PDB file of C-alpha atoms in Angstrom:
ATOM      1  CA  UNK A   1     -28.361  53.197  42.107  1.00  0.00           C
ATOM      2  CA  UNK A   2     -27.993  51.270  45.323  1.00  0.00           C
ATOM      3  CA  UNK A   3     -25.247  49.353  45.726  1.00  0.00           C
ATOM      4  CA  UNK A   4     -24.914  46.624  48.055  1.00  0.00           C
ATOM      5  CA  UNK A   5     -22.423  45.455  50.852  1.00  0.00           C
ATOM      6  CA  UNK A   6     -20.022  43.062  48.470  1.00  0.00           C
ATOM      7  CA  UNK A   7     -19.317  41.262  51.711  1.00  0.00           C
ATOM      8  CA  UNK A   8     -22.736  39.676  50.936  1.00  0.00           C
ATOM      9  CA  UNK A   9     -21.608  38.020  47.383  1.00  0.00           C
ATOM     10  CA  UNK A  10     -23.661  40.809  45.511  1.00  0.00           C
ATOM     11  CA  UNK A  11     -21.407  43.114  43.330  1.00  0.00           C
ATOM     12  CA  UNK A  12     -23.320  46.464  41.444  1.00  0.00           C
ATOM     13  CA  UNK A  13     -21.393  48.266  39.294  1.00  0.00           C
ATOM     14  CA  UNK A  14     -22.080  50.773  36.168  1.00  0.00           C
ATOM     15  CA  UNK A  15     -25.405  52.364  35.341  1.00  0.00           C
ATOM     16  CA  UNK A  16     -28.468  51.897  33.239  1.00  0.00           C
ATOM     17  CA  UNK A  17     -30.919  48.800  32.351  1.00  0.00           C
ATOM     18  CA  UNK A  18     -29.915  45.867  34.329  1.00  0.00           C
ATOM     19  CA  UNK A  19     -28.147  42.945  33.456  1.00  0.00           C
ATOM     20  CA  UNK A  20     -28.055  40.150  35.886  1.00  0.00           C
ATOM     21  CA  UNK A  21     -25.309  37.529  36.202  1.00  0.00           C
ATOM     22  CA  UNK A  22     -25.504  33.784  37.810  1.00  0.00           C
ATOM     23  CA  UNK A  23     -22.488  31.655  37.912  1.00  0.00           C
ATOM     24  CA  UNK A  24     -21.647  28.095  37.768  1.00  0.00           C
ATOM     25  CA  UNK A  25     -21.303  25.742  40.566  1.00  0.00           C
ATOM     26  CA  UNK A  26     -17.308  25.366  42.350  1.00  0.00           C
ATOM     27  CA  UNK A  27     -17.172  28.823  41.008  1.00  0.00           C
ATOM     28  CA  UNK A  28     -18.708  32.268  42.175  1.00  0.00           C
ATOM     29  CA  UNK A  29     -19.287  35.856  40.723  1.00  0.00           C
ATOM     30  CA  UNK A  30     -15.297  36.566  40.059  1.00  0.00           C
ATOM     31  CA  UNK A  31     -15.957  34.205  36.584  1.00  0.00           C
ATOM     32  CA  UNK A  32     -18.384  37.107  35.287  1.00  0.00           C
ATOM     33  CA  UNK A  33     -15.484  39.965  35.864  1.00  0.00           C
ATOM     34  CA  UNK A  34     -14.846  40.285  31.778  1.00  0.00           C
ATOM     35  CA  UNK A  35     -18.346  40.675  31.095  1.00  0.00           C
ATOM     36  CA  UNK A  36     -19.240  43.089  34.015  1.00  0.00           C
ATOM     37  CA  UNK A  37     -15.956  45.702  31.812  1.00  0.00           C
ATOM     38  CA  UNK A  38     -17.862  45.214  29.064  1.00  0.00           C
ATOM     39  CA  UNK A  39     -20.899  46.083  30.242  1.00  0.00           C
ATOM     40  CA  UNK A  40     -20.804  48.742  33.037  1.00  0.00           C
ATOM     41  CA  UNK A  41     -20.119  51.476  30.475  1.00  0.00           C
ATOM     42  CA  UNK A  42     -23.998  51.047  29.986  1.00  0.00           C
ATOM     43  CA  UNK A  43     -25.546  48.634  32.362  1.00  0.00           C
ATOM     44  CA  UNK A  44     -26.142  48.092  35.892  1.00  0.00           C
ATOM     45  CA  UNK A  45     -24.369  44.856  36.201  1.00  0.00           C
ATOM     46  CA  UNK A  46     -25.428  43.024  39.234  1.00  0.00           C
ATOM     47  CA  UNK A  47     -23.372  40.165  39.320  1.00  0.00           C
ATOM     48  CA  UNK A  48     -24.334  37.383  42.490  1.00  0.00           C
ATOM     49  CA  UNK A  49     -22.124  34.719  44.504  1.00  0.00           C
ATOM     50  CA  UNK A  50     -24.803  31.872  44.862  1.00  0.00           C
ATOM     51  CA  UNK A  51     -25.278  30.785  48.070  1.00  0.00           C
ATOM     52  CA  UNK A  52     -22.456  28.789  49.442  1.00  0.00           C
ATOM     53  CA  UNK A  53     -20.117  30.452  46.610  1.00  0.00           C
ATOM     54  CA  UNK A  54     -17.828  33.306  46.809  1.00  0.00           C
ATOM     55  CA  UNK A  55     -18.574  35.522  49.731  1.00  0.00           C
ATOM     56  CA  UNK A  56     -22.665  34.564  49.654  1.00  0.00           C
ATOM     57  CA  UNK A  57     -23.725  33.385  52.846  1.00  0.00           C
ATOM     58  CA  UNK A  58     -24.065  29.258  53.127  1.00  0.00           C
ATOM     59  CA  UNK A  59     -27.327  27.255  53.330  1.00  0.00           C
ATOM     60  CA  UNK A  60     -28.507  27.366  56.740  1.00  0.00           C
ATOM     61  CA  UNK A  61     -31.486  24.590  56.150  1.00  0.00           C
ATOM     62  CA  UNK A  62     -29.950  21.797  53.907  1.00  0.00           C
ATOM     63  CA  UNK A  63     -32.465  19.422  54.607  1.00  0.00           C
ATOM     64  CA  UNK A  64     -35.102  22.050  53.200  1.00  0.00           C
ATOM     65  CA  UNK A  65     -32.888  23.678  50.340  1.00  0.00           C
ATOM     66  CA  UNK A  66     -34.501  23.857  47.208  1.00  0.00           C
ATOM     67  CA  UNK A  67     -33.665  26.260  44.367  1.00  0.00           C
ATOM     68  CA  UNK A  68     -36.950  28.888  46.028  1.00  0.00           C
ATOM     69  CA  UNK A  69     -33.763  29.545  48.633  1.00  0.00           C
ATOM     70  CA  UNK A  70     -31.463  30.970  45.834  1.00  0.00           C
ATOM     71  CA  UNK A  71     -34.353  32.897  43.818  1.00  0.00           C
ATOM     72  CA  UNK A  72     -36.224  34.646  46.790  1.00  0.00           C
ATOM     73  CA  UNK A  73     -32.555  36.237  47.957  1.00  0.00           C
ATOM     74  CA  UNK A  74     -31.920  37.289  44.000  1.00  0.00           C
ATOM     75  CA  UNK A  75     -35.289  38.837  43.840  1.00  0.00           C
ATOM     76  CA  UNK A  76     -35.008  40.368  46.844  1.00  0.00           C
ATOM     77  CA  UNK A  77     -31.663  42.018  45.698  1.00  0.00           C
ATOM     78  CA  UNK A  78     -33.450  42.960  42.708  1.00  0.00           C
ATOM     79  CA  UNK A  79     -36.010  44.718  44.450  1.00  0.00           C
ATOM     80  CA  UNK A  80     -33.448  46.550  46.246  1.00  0.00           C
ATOM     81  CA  UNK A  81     -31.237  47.591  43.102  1.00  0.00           C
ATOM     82  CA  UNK A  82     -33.861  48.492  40.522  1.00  0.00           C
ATOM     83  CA  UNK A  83     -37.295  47.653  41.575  1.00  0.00           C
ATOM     84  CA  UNK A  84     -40.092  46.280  39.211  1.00  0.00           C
ATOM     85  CA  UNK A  85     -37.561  47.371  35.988  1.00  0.00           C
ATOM     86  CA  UNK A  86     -37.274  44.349  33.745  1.00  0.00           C
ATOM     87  CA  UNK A  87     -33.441  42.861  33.369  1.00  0.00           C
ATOM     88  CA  UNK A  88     -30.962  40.997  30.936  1.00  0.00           C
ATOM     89  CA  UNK A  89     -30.345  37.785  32.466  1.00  0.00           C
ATOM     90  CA  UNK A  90     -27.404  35.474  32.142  1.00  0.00           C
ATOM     91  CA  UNK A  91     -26.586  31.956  33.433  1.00  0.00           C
ATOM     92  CA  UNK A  92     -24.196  29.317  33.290  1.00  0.00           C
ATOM     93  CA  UNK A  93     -24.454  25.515  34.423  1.00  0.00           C
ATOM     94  CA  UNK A  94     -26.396  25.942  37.673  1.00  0.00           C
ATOM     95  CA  UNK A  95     -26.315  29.044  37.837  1.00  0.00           C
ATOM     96  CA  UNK A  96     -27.883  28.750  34.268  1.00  0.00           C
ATOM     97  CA  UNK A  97     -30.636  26.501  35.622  1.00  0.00           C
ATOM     98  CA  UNK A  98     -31.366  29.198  38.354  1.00  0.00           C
ATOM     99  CA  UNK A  99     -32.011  31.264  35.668  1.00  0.00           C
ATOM    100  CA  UNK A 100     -34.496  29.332  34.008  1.00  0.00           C
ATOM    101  CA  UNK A 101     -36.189  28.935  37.098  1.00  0.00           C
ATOM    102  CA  UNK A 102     -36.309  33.206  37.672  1.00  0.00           C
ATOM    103  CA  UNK A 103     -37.571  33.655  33.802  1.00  0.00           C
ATOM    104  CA  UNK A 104     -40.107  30.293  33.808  1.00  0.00           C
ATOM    105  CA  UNK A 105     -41.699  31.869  37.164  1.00  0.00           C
ATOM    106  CA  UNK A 106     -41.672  35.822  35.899  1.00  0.00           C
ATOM    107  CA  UNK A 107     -41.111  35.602  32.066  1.00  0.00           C
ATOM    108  CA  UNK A 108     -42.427  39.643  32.066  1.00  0.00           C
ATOM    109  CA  UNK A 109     -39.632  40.703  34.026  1.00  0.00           C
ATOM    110  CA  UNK A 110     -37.025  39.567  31.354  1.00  0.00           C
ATOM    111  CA  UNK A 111     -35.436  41.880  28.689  1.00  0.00           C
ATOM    112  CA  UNK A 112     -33.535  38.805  27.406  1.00  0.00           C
ATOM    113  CA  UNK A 113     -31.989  35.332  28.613  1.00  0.00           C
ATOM    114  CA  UNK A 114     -28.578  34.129  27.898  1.00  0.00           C
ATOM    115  CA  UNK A 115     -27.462  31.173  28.721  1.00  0.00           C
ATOM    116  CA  UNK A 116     -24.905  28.422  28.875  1.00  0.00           C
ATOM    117  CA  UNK A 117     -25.186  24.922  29.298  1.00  0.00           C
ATOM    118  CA  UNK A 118     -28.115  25.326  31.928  1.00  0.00           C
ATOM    119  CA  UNK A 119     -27.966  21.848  33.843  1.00  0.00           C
ATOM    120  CA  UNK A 120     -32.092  21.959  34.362  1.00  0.00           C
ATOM    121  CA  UNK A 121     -31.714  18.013  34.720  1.00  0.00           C
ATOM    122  CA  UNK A 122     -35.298  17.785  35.939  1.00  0.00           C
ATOM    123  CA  UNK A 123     -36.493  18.762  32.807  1.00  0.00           C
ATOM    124  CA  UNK A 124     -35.048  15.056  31.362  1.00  0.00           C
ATOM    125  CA  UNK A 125     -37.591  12.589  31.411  1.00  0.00           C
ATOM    126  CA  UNK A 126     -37.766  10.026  33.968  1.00  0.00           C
ATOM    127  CA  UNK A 127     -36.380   6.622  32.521  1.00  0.00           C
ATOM    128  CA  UNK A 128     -34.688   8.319  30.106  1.00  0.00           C
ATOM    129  CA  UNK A 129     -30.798   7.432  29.421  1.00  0.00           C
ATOM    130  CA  UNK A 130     -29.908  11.161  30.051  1.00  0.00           C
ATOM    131  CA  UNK A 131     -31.755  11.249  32.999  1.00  0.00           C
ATOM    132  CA  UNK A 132     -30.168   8.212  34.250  1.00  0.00           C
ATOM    133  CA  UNK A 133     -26.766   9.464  33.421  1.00  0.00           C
ATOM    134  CA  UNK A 134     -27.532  12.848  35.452  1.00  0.00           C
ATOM    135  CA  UNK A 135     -28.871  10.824  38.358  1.00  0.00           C
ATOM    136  CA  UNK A 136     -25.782   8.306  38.458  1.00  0.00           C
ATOM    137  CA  UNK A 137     -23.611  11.769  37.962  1.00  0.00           C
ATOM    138  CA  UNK A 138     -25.116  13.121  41.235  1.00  0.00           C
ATOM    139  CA  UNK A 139     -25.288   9.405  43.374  1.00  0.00           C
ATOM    140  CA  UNK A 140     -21.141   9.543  42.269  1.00  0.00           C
ATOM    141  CA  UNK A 141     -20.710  13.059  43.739  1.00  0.00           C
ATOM    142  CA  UNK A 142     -22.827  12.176  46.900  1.00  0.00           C
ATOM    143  CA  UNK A 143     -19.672  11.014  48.949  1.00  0.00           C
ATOM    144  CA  UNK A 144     -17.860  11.165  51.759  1.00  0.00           C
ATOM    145  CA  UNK A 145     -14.408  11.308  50.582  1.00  0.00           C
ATOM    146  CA  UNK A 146     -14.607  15.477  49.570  1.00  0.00           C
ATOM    147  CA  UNK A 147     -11.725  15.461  47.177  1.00  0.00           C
ATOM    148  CA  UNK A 148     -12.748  12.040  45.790  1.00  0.00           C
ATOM    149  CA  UNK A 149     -16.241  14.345  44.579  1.00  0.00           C
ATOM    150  CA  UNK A 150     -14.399  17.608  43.712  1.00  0.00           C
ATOM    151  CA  UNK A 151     -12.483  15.222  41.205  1.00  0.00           C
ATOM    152  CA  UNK A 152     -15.537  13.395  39.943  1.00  0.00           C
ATOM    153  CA  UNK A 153     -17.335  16.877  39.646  1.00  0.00           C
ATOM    154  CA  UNK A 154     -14.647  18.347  38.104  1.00  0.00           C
ATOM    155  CA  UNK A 155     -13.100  16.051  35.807  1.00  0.00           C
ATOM    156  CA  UNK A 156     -16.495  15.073  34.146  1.00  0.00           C
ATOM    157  CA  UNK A 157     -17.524  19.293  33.340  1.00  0.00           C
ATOM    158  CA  UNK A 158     -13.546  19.285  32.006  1.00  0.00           C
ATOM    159  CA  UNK A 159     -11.468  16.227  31.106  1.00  0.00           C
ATOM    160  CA  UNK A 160     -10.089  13.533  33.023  1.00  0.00           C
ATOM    161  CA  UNK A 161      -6.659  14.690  35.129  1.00  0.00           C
ATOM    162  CA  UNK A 162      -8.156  17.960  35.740  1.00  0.00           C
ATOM    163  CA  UNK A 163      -8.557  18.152  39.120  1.00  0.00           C
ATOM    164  CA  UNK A 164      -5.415  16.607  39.750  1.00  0.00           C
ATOM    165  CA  UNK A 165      -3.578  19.087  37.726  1.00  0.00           C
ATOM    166  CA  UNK A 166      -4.919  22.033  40.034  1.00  0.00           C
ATOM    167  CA  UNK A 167      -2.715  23.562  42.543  1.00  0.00           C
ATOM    168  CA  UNK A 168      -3.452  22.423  46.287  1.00  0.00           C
ATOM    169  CA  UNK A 169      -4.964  25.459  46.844  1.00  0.00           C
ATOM    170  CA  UNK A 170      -7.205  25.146  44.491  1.00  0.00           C
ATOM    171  CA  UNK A 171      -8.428  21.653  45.343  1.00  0.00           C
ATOM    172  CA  UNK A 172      -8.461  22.427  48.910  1.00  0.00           C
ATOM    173  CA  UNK A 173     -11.232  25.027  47.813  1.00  0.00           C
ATOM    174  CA  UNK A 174     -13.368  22.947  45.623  1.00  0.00           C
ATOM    175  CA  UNK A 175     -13.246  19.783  48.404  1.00  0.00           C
ATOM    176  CA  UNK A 176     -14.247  22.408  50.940  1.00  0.00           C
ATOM    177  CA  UNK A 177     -17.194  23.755  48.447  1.00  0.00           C
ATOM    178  CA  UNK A 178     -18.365  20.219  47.455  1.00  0.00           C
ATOM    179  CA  UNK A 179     -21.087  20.386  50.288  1.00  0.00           C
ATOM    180  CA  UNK A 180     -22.975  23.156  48.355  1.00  0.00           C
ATOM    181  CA  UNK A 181     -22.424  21.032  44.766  1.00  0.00           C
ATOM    182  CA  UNK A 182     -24.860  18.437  46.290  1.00  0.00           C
ATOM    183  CA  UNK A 183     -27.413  20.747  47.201  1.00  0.00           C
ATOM    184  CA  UNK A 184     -27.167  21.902  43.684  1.00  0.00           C
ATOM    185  CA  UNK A 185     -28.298  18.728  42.871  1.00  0.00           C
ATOM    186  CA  UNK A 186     -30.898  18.729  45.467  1.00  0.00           C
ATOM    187  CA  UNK A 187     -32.095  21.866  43.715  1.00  0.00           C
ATOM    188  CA  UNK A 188     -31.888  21.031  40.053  1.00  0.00           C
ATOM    189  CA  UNK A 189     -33.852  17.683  40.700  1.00  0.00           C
ATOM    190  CA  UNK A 190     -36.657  18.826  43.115  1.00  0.00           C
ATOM    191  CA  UNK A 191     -37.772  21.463  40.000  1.00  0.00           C
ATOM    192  CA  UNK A 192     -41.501  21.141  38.993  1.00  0.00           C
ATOM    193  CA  UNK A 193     -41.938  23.315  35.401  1.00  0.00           C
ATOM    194  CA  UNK A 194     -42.095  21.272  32.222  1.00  0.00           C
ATOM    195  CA  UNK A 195     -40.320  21.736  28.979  1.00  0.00           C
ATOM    196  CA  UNK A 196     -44.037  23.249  28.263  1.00  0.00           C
ATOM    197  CA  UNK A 197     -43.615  26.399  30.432  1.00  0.00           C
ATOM    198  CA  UNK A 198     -40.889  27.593  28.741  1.00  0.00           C
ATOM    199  CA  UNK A 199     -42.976  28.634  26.187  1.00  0.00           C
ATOM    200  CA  UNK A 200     -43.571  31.564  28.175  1.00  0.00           C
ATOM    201  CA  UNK A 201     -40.571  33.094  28.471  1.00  0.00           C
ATOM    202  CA  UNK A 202     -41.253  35.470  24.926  1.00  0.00           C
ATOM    203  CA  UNK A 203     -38.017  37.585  25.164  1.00  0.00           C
ATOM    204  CA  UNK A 204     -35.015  36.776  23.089  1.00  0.00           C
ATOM    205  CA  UNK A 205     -32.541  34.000  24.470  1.00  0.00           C
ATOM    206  CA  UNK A 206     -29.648  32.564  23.360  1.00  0.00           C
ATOM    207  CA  UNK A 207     -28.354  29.189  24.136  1.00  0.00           C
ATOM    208  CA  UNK A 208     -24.934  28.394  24.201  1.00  0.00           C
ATOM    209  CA  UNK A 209     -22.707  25.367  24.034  1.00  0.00           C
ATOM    210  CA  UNK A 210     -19.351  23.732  23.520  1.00  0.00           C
ATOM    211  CA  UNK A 211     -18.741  21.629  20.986  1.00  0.00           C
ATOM    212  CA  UNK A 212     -16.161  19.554  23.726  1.00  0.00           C
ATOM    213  CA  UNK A 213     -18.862  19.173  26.427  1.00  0.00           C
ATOM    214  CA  UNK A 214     -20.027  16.194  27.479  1.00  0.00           C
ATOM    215  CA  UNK A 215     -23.280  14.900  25.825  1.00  0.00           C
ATOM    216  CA  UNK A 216     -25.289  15.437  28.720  1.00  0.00           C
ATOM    217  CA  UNK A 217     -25.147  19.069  28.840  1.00  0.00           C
ATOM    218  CA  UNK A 218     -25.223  19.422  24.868  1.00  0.00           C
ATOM    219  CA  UNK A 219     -28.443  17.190  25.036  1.00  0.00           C
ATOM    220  CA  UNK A 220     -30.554  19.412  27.781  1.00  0.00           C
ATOM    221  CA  UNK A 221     -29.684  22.432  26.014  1.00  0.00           C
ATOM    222  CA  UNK A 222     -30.897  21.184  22.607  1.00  0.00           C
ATOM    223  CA  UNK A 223     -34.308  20.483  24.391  1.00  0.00           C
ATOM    224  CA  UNK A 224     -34.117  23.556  26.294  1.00  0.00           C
ATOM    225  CA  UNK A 225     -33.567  25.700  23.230  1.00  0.00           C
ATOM    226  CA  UNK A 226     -35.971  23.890  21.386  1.00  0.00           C
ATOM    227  CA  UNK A 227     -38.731  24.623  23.837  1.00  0.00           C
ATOM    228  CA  UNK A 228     -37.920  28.610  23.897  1.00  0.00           C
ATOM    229  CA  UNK A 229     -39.727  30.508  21.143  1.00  0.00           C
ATOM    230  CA  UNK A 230     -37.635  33.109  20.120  1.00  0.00           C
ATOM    231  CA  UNK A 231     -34.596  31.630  20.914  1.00  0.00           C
ATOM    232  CA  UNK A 232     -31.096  31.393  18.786  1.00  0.00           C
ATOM    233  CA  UNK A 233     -28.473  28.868  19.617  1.00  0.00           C
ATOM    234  CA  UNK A 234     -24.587  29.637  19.556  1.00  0.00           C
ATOM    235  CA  UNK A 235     -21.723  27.068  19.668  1.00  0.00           C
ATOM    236  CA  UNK A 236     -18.280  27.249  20.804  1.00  0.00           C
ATOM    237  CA  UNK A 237     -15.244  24.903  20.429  1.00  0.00           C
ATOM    238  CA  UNK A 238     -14.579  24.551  24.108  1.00  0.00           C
ATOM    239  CA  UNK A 239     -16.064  22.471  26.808  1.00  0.00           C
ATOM    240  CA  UNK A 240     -18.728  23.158  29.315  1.00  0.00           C
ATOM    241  CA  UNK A 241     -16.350  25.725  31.718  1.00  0.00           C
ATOM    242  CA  UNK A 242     -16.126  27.850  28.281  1.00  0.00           C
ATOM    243  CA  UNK A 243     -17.174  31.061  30.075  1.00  0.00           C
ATOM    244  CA  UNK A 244     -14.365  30.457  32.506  1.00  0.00           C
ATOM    245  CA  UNK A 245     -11.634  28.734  30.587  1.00  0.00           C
ATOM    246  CA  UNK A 246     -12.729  30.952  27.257  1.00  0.00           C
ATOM    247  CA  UNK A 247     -13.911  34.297  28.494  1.00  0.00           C
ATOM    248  CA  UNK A 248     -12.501  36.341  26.245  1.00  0.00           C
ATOM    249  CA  UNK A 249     -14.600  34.114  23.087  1.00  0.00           C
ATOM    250  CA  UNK A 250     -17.537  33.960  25.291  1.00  0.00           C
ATOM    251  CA  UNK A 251     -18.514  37.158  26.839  1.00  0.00           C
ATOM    252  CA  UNK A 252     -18.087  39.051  23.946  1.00  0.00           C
ATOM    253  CA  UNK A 253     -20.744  37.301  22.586  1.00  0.00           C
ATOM    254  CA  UNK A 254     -23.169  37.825  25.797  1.00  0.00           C
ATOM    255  CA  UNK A 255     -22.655  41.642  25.530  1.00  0.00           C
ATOM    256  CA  UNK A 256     -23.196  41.714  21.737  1.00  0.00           C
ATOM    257  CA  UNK A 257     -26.411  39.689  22.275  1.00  0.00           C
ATOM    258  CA  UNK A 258     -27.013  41.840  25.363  1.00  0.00           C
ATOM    259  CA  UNK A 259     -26.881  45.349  23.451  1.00  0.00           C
ATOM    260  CA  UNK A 260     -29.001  43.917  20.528  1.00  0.00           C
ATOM    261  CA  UNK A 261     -26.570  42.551  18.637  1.00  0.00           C
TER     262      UNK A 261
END
């Protein structure tokens, strides 16, 4: 097994099929770390920092960022690690949506999907309320006071107060990060595939959700899921940072669902 230069935001650990992890925006590959103990015993984990996250490198071409950036450098890891051998995939939020993108564009490579709350908001129709909602979300974000968008961001995936209630450090982080958060939205709306071509991807998925989410999210992955064809749907009582705020519910479940379960 190769294992890559962590400096670079890719982290390989354990041995045997691959399971690939993709985190959420404002976070990188450090949310994954239960999982990746559950797993190594028996899987290659390779768990990325997106780009901009964590110790990934940042977007050098904003202007021209699309989500092609984030999935040529993950398949060009994968080709590194393990080859043409198919992989578990797992995503949450953006990094959720990335992976829809990956098993849309390569649905053969996938031994199954797992997913929470992927924020695919191209994939609401145009004129839609939803869609509306997700395209006011991302004009509100689109700011020049930093902080003021960390809390927007923030407070609307959690509850209201929550960025507030963070310590300095934290904040000072996420304002810094914020940059990157609107290029997720660059990426998520600039998307092309239809609700149609997820009929493609064969292998099993799961969808997950929290019950405490807001009704955005819930929404998208309730037409997400029902697009998929094998597909079974999981909820949580939690909100939409469940698989950072509720790990040890969460990624349980991924590694059960992972291993066959």
């Amino acid at each position: 097994m190769t294992v890559l230069n962590s400096s670079k935001g890719v982290y390989v650990s354990g041995q045997g099929p691959a399971v690939v992890l993709l985190h959420s925006s404002l976070s990188s590959a450090r949310q994954w770390q239960y999982l990746v103990n559950l797993l190594k015993s028996d899987f290659t984990v390779i768990n990325f920092d997106i780009l901009g996250y964590g110790k990934a490198e940042k977007v050098h071409d904003g202007d021209n960022y699309d989500f092609n950036v984030e999935t040529g450098r993950i398949r060009q890891v994968l080709q590194e690690t393990i080859g043409e051998a198919p992989y578990h995939l797992v995503g949450h939020s953006c990094g959720g949506a990335i992976a829809l993108k990956l098993a849309v564009e390569a649905p053969e490579k996938l031994l199954s999907l797992a997913l929470f709350e992927p924020v695919a908001f191209h994939l609401l129709p145009k004129g839609s309320a939803p869609r509306q909602q997700a395209d006011d979300f991302k004009t509100q974000v689109f700011i020049e006071d930093t902080y003021l968008a960390a809390e927007i961001f923030t407070n609307f995936w959690n509850k209201p107060g929550f960025f507030k209630s963070l310590p300095k450090k934290m904040q000072d982080l996420m304002a810094a990060d914020i940059a990157k958060v609107n290029l997720d939205f660059q990426g998520l709306i600039s998307e092309s595939y239809s609700l149609t071509d997820l009929s493609a991807i064969t292998c099993r998925s799961l969808l997950m959700h929290g019950s405490e989410s807001p009704q955005l999210s819930r929404h998208l992955s309730q037409i997400i899921s029902g697009a998929l064809p094998q597909v079974s749907e999981q909820a949580f009582i939690a909100g939409h940072m469940a698989p950072v705020s509720h790990s040890e519910q969460i990624h349980p479940v991924i590694a059960d669902f992972i291993r066959g379960g």
